[in-house]
Short mmCIF file of C-alpha atoms in Angstrom, two decimals:
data_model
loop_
_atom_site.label_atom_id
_atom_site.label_comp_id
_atom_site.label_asym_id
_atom_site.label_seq_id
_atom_site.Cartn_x
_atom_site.Cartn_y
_atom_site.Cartn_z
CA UNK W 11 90.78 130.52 49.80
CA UNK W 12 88.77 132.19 47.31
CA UNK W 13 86.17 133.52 49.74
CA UNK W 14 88.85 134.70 52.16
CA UNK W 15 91.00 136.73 49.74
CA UNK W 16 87.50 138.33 48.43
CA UNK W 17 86.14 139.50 51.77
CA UNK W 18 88.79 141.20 52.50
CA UNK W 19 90.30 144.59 52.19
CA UNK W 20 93.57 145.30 50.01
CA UNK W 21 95.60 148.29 51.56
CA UNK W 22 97.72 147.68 48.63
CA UNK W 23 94.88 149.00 46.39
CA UNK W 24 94.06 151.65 48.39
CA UNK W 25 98.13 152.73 48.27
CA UNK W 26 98.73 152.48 44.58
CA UNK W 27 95.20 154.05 43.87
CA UNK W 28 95.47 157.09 46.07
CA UNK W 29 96.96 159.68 44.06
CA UNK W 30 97.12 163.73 44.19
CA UNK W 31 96.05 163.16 40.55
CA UNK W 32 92.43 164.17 38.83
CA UNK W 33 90.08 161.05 40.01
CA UNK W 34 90.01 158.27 37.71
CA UNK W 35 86.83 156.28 37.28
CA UNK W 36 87.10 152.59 35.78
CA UNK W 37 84.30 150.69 34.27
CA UNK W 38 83.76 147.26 34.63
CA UNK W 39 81.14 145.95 31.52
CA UNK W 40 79.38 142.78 31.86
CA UNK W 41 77.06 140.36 29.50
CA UNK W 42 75.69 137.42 31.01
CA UNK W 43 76.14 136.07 34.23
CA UNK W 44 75.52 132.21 33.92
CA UNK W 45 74.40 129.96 37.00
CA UNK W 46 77.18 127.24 36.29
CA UNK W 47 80.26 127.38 33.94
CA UNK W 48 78.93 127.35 30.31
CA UNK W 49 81.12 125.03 28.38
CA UNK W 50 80.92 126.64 25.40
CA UNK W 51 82.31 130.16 26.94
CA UNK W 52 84.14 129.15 30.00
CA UNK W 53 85.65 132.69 30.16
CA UNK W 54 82.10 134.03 30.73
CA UNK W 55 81.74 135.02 34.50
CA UNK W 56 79.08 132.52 36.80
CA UNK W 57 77.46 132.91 39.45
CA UNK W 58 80.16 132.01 42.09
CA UNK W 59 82.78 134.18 40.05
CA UNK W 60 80.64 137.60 40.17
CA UNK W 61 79.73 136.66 44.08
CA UNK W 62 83.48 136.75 44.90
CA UNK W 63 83.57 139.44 42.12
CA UNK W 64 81.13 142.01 43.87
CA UNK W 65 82.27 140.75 47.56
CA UNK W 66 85.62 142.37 46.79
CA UNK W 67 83.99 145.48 45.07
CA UNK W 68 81.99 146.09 47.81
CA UNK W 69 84.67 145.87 50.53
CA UNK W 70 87.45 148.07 48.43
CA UNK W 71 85.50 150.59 46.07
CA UNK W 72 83.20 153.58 46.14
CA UNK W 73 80.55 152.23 43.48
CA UNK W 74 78.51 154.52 41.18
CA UNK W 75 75.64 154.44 38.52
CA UNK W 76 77.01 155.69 35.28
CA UNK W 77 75.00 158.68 35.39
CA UNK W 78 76.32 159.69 39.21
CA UNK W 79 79.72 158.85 38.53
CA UNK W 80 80.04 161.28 35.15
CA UNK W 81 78.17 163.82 36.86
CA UNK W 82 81.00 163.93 39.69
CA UNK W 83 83.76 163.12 37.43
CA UNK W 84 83.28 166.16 35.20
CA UNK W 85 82.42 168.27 38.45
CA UNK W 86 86.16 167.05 39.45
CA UNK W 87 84.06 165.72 42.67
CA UNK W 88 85.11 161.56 41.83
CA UNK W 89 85.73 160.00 44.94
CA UNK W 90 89.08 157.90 45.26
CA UNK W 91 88.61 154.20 44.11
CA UNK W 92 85.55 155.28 42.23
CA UNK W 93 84.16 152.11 40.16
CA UNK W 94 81.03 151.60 38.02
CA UNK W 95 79.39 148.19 36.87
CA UNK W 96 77.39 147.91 33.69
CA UNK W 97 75.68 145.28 32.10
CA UNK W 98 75.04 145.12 28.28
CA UNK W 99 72.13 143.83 25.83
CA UNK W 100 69.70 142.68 28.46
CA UNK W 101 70.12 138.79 29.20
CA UNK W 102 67.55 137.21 31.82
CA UNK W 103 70.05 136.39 33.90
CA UNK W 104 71.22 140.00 34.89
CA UNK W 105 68.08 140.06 36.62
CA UNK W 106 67.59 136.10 37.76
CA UNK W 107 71.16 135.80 39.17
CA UNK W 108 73.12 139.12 39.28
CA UNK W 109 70.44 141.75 41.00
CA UNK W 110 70.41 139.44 43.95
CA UNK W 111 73.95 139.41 44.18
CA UNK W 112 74.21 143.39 43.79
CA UNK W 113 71.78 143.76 46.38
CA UNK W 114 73.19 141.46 48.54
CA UNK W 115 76.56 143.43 49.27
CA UNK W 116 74.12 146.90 48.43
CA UNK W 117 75.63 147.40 45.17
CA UNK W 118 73.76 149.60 42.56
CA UNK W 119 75.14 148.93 38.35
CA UNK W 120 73.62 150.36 34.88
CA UNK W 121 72.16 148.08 32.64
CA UNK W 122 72.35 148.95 28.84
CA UNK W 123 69.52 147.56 27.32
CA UNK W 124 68.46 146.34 23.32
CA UNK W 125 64.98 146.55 23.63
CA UNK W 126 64.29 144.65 20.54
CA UNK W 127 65.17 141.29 22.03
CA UNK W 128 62.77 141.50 25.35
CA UNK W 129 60.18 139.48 26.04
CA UNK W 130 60.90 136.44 23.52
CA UNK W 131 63.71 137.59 21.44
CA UNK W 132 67.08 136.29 20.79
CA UNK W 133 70.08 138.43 19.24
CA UNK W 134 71.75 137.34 16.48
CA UNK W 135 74.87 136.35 17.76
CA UNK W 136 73.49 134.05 20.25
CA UNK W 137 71.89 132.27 17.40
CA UNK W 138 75.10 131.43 16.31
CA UNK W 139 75.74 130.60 19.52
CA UNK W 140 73.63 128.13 19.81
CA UNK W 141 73.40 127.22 16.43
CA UNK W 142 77.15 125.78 16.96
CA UNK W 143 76.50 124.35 20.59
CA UNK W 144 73.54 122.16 19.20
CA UNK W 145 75.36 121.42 15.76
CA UNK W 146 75.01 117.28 15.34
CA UNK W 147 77.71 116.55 13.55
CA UNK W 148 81.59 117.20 14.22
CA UNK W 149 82.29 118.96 11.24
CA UNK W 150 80.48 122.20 10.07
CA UNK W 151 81.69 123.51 6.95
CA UNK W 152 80.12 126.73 5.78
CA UNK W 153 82.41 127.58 3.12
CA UNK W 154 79.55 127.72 0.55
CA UNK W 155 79.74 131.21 1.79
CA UNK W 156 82.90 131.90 2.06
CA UNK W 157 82.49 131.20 6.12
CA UNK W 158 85.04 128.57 6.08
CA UNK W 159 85.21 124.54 7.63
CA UNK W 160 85.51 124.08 11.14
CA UNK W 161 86.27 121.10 13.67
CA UNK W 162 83.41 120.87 16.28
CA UNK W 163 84.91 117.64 18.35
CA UNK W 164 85.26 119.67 21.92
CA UNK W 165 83.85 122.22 23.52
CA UNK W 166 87.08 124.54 22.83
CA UNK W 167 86.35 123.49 19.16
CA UNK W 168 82.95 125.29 19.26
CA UNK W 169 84.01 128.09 21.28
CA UNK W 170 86.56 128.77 18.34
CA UNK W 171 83.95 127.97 15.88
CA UNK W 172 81.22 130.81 16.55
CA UNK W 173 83.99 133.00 17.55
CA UNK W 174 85.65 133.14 14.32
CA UNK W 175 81.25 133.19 12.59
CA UNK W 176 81.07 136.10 14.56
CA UNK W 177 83.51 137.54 13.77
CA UNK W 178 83.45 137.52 10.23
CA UNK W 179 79.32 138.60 9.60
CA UNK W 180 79.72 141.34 13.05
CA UNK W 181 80.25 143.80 10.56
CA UNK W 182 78.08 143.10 7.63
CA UNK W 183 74.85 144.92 6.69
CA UNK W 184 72.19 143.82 9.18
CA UNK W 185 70.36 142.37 6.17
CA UNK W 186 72.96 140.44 4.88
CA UNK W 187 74.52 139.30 8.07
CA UNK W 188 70.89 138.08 8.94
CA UNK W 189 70.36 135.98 5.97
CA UNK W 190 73.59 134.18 7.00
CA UNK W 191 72.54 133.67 10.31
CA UNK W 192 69.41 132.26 9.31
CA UNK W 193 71.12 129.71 7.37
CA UNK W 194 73.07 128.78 9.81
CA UNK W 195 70.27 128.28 12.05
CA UNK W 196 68.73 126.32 9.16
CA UNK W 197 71.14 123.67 9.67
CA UNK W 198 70.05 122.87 13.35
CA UNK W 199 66.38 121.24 13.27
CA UNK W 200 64.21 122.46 15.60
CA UNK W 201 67.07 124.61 16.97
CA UNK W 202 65.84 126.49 20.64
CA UNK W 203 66.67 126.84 24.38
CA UNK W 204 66.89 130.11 23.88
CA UNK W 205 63.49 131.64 24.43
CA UNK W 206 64.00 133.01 27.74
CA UNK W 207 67.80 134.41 26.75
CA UNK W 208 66.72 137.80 27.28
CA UNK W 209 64.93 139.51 29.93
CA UNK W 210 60.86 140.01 29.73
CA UNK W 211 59.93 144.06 30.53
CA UNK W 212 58.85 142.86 33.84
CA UNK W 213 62.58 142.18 35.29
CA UNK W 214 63.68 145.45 33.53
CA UNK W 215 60.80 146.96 35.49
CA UNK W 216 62.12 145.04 38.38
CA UNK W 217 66.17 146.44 38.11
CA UNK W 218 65.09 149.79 37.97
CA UNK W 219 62.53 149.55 41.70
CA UNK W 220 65.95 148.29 42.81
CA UNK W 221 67.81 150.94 42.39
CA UNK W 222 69.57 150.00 39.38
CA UNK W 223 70.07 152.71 36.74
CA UNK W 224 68.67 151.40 32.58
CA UNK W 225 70.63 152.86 30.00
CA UNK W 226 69.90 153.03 26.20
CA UNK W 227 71.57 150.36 23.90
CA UNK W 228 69.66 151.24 20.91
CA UNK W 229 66.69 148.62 19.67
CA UNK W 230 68.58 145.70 17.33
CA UNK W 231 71.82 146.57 18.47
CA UNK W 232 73.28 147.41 15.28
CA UNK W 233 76.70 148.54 14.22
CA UNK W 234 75.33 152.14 14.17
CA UNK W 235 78.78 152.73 11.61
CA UNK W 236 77.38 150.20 9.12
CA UNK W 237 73.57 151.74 8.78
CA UNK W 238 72.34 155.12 7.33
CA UNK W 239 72.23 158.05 9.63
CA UNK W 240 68.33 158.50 10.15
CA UNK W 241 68.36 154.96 10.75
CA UNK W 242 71.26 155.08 13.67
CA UNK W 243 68.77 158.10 14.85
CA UNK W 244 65.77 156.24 15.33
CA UNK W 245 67.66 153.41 17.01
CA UNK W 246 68.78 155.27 19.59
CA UNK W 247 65.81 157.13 20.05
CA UNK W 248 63.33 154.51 20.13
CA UNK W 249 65.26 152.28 22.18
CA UNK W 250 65.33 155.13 25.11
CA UNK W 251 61.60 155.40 24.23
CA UNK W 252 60.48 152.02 25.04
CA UNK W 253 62.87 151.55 28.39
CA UNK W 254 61.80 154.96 29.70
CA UNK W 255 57.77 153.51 29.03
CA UNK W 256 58.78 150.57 30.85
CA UNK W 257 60.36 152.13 34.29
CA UNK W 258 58.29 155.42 34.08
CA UNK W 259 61.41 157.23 34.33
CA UNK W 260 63.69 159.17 31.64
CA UNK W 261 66.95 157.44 30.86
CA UNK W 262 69.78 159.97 30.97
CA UNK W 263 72.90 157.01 29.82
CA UNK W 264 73.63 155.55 26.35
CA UNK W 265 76.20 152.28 25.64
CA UNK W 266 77.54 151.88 21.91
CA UNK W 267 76.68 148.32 20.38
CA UNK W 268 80.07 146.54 20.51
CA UNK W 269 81.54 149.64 21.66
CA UNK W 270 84.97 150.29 19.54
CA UNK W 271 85.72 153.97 18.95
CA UNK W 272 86.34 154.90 15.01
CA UNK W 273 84.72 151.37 14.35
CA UNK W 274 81.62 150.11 15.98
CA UNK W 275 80.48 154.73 16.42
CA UNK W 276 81.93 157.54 14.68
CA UNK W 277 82.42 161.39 16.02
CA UNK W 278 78.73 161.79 14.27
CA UNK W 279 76.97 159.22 16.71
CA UNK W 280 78.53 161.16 19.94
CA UNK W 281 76.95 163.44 18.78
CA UNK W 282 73.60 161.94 18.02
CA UNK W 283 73.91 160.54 21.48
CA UNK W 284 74.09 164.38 22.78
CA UNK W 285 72.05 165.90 20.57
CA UNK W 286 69.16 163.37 21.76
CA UNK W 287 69.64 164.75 25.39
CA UNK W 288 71.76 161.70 27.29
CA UNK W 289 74.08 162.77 29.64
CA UNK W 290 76.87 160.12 29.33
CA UNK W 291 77.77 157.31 27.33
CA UNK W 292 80.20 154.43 27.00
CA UNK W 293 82.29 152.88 25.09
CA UNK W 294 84.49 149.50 24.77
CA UNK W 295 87.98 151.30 25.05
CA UNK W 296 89.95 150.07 27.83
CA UNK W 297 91.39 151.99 30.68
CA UNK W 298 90.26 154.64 33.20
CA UNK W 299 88.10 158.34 32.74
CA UNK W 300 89.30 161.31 33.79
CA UNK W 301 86.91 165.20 34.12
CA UNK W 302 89.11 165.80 30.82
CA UNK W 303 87.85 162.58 29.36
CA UNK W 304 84.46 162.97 26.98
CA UNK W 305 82.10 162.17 28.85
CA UNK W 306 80.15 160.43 25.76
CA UNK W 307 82.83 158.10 25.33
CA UNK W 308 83.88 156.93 28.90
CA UNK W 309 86.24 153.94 28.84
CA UNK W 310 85.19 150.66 30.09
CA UNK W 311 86.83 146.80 29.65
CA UNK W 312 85.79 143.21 31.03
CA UNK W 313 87.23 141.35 34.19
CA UNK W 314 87.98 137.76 32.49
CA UNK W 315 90.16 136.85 35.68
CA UNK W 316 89.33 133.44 37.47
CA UNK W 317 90.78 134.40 41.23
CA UNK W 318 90.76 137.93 43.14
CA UNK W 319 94.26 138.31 42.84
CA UNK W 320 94.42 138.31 39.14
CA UNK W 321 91.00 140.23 39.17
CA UNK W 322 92.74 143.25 41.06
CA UNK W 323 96.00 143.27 39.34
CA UNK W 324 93.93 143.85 36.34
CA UNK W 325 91.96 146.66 38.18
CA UNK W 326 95.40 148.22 39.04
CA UNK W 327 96.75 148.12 35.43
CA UNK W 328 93.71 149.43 33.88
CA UNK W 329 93.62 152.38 36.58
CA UNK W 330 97.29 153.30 35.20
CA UNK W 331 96.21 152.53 31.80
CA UNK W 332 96.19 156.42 29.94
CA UNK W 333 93.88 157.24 26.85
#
């Protein structure tokens, strides 16, 4: 049933998307895209949910790069059903399981890269992560700083765990929020499986003699709102350094670490962003760009849904979905 319902066309979508409107451009932003469910974030998208996923893309939507689509968008040239699909932080598996997919149905996405974490590296969260998967016991109480207690007896149990770790230390200085992952990590002997998270420069090498566009996503991926200015700068600056001396080409599109306008970027890191020379550049605000939209703060959300109905009911709401 699945494979049926994403094959096919949806007049419906083309109906309710046809307008006499400006063009509207929706986003779709990916992380990882796992080979099998991952039991510890069954709402991440696998293999057999971004096939259907792109099979439906591919036979409904005009697909661009960022960097095409908010050239044409502020030109007022956006083609009905415009779409774009982005990737963000750089995990192996964007280039082990979803390039073969994208070029399968001729897809091309923009991946928004930390270039920190290549060849080796893990990002913080995922230490957590993993910290929590591989946790032996069924209780992990972390309230010695002020972290709080939590259950680990099920798989949901974990989930909830490094959610709620996240999200308390996201926002803390990277220093800080470091130390506290480290001791977390402490607590998990010989914790790993993680080495090849993220991709090596090779495969980022390899996306872009695909056809796929590399955007900057700044080196460590920091809260560029919670570090000094010149710091945020150099982040942004050196990150776009080291993709654009890894595909030999300059890298015109930016995506903000976690992405929330007024908290994750201010006004000021637009216009870093600018100032540096990118063309575009994303955010995490949901719903659809218009050519009156800023065009360094395009809106883009995540497609969580489990069949292709749900998946395009969400695609219609977030096309009628003003900012």
């Amino acid at each position: 049933m699945v494979g049926f319902t994403a094959t096919r066309h949806w007049p419906f979508l083309q109906l309710v998307t046809s307008s006499r409107e400006s063009a509207r451009l929706s986003i779709l932003n990916y992380h990882r895209v796992h080979p099998v469910v991952d039991p510890i974030n069954p709402g991440e998208i696998d293999a057999d949910g971004f096939t259907w996923q792109m099979k439906l893309i591919a036979n409904n939507f005009n697909v661009l790069t960022v960097g095409e689509a908010a050239e044409l968008l502020m030109k007022g040239q956006l083609p009905e059903r415009s779409l774009t699909i982005t990737f963000d932080d750089g995990y192996a598996d964007n280039a082990e399981i979803a390039l073969p997919i994208l070029n399968k149905y001729s897809l091309k996405a923009t991946f928004f890269i930390a270039t920190g974490y290549l060849d080796g590296g893990r990002m913080w969260n995922y230490t957590v992560i993993e910290s929590v998967r591989s946790f032996p016991s069924s209780t992990l109480d972390l309230s010695e700083k002020d972290l709080g207690s939590y259950s680990l007896e099920n798989w949901e149990d974990r989930h909830n765990a490094y959610s709620a770790i996240i999200s308390k230390i996201k926002h803390l200085p990277q220093e800080k929020r470091q130390y506290l992952v480290d001791w977390i990590a402490s607590m998990v002997p010989g914790l790993g499986g993680t080495a090849h998270l993220m991709m090596r420069s090779d495969q980022v090498a390899e996306l872009h003699k695909n056809g796929m566009e590399i955007g900057g996503h700044t080196v460590t991926h920091p809260i560029l709102s919670s570090i000094p200015d010149e710091q945020a700068k150099r982040e942004i600056a050196e990150g776009r350094a080291r993709l654009e001396e890894i595909t030999g080409s300059r890298v015109k599109v930016f995506a903000y670490p976690n992405g929330k306008p007024g908290q994750d970027y201010l006004p000021k890191h637009c216009d870093m962003v600018r100032q540096q020379g990118f063309t575009a550049a994303v955010s995490t605000q949901w719903g659809v760009s218009t050519p009156s939209s800023d065009r360094y703060q395009l809106h883009r959300f995540t497609p969580w849904d489990d069949s292709p109905a749900k998946f395009m009911l969400r695609l219609i709401r977030n096309y009628y979905q003003k900012r």
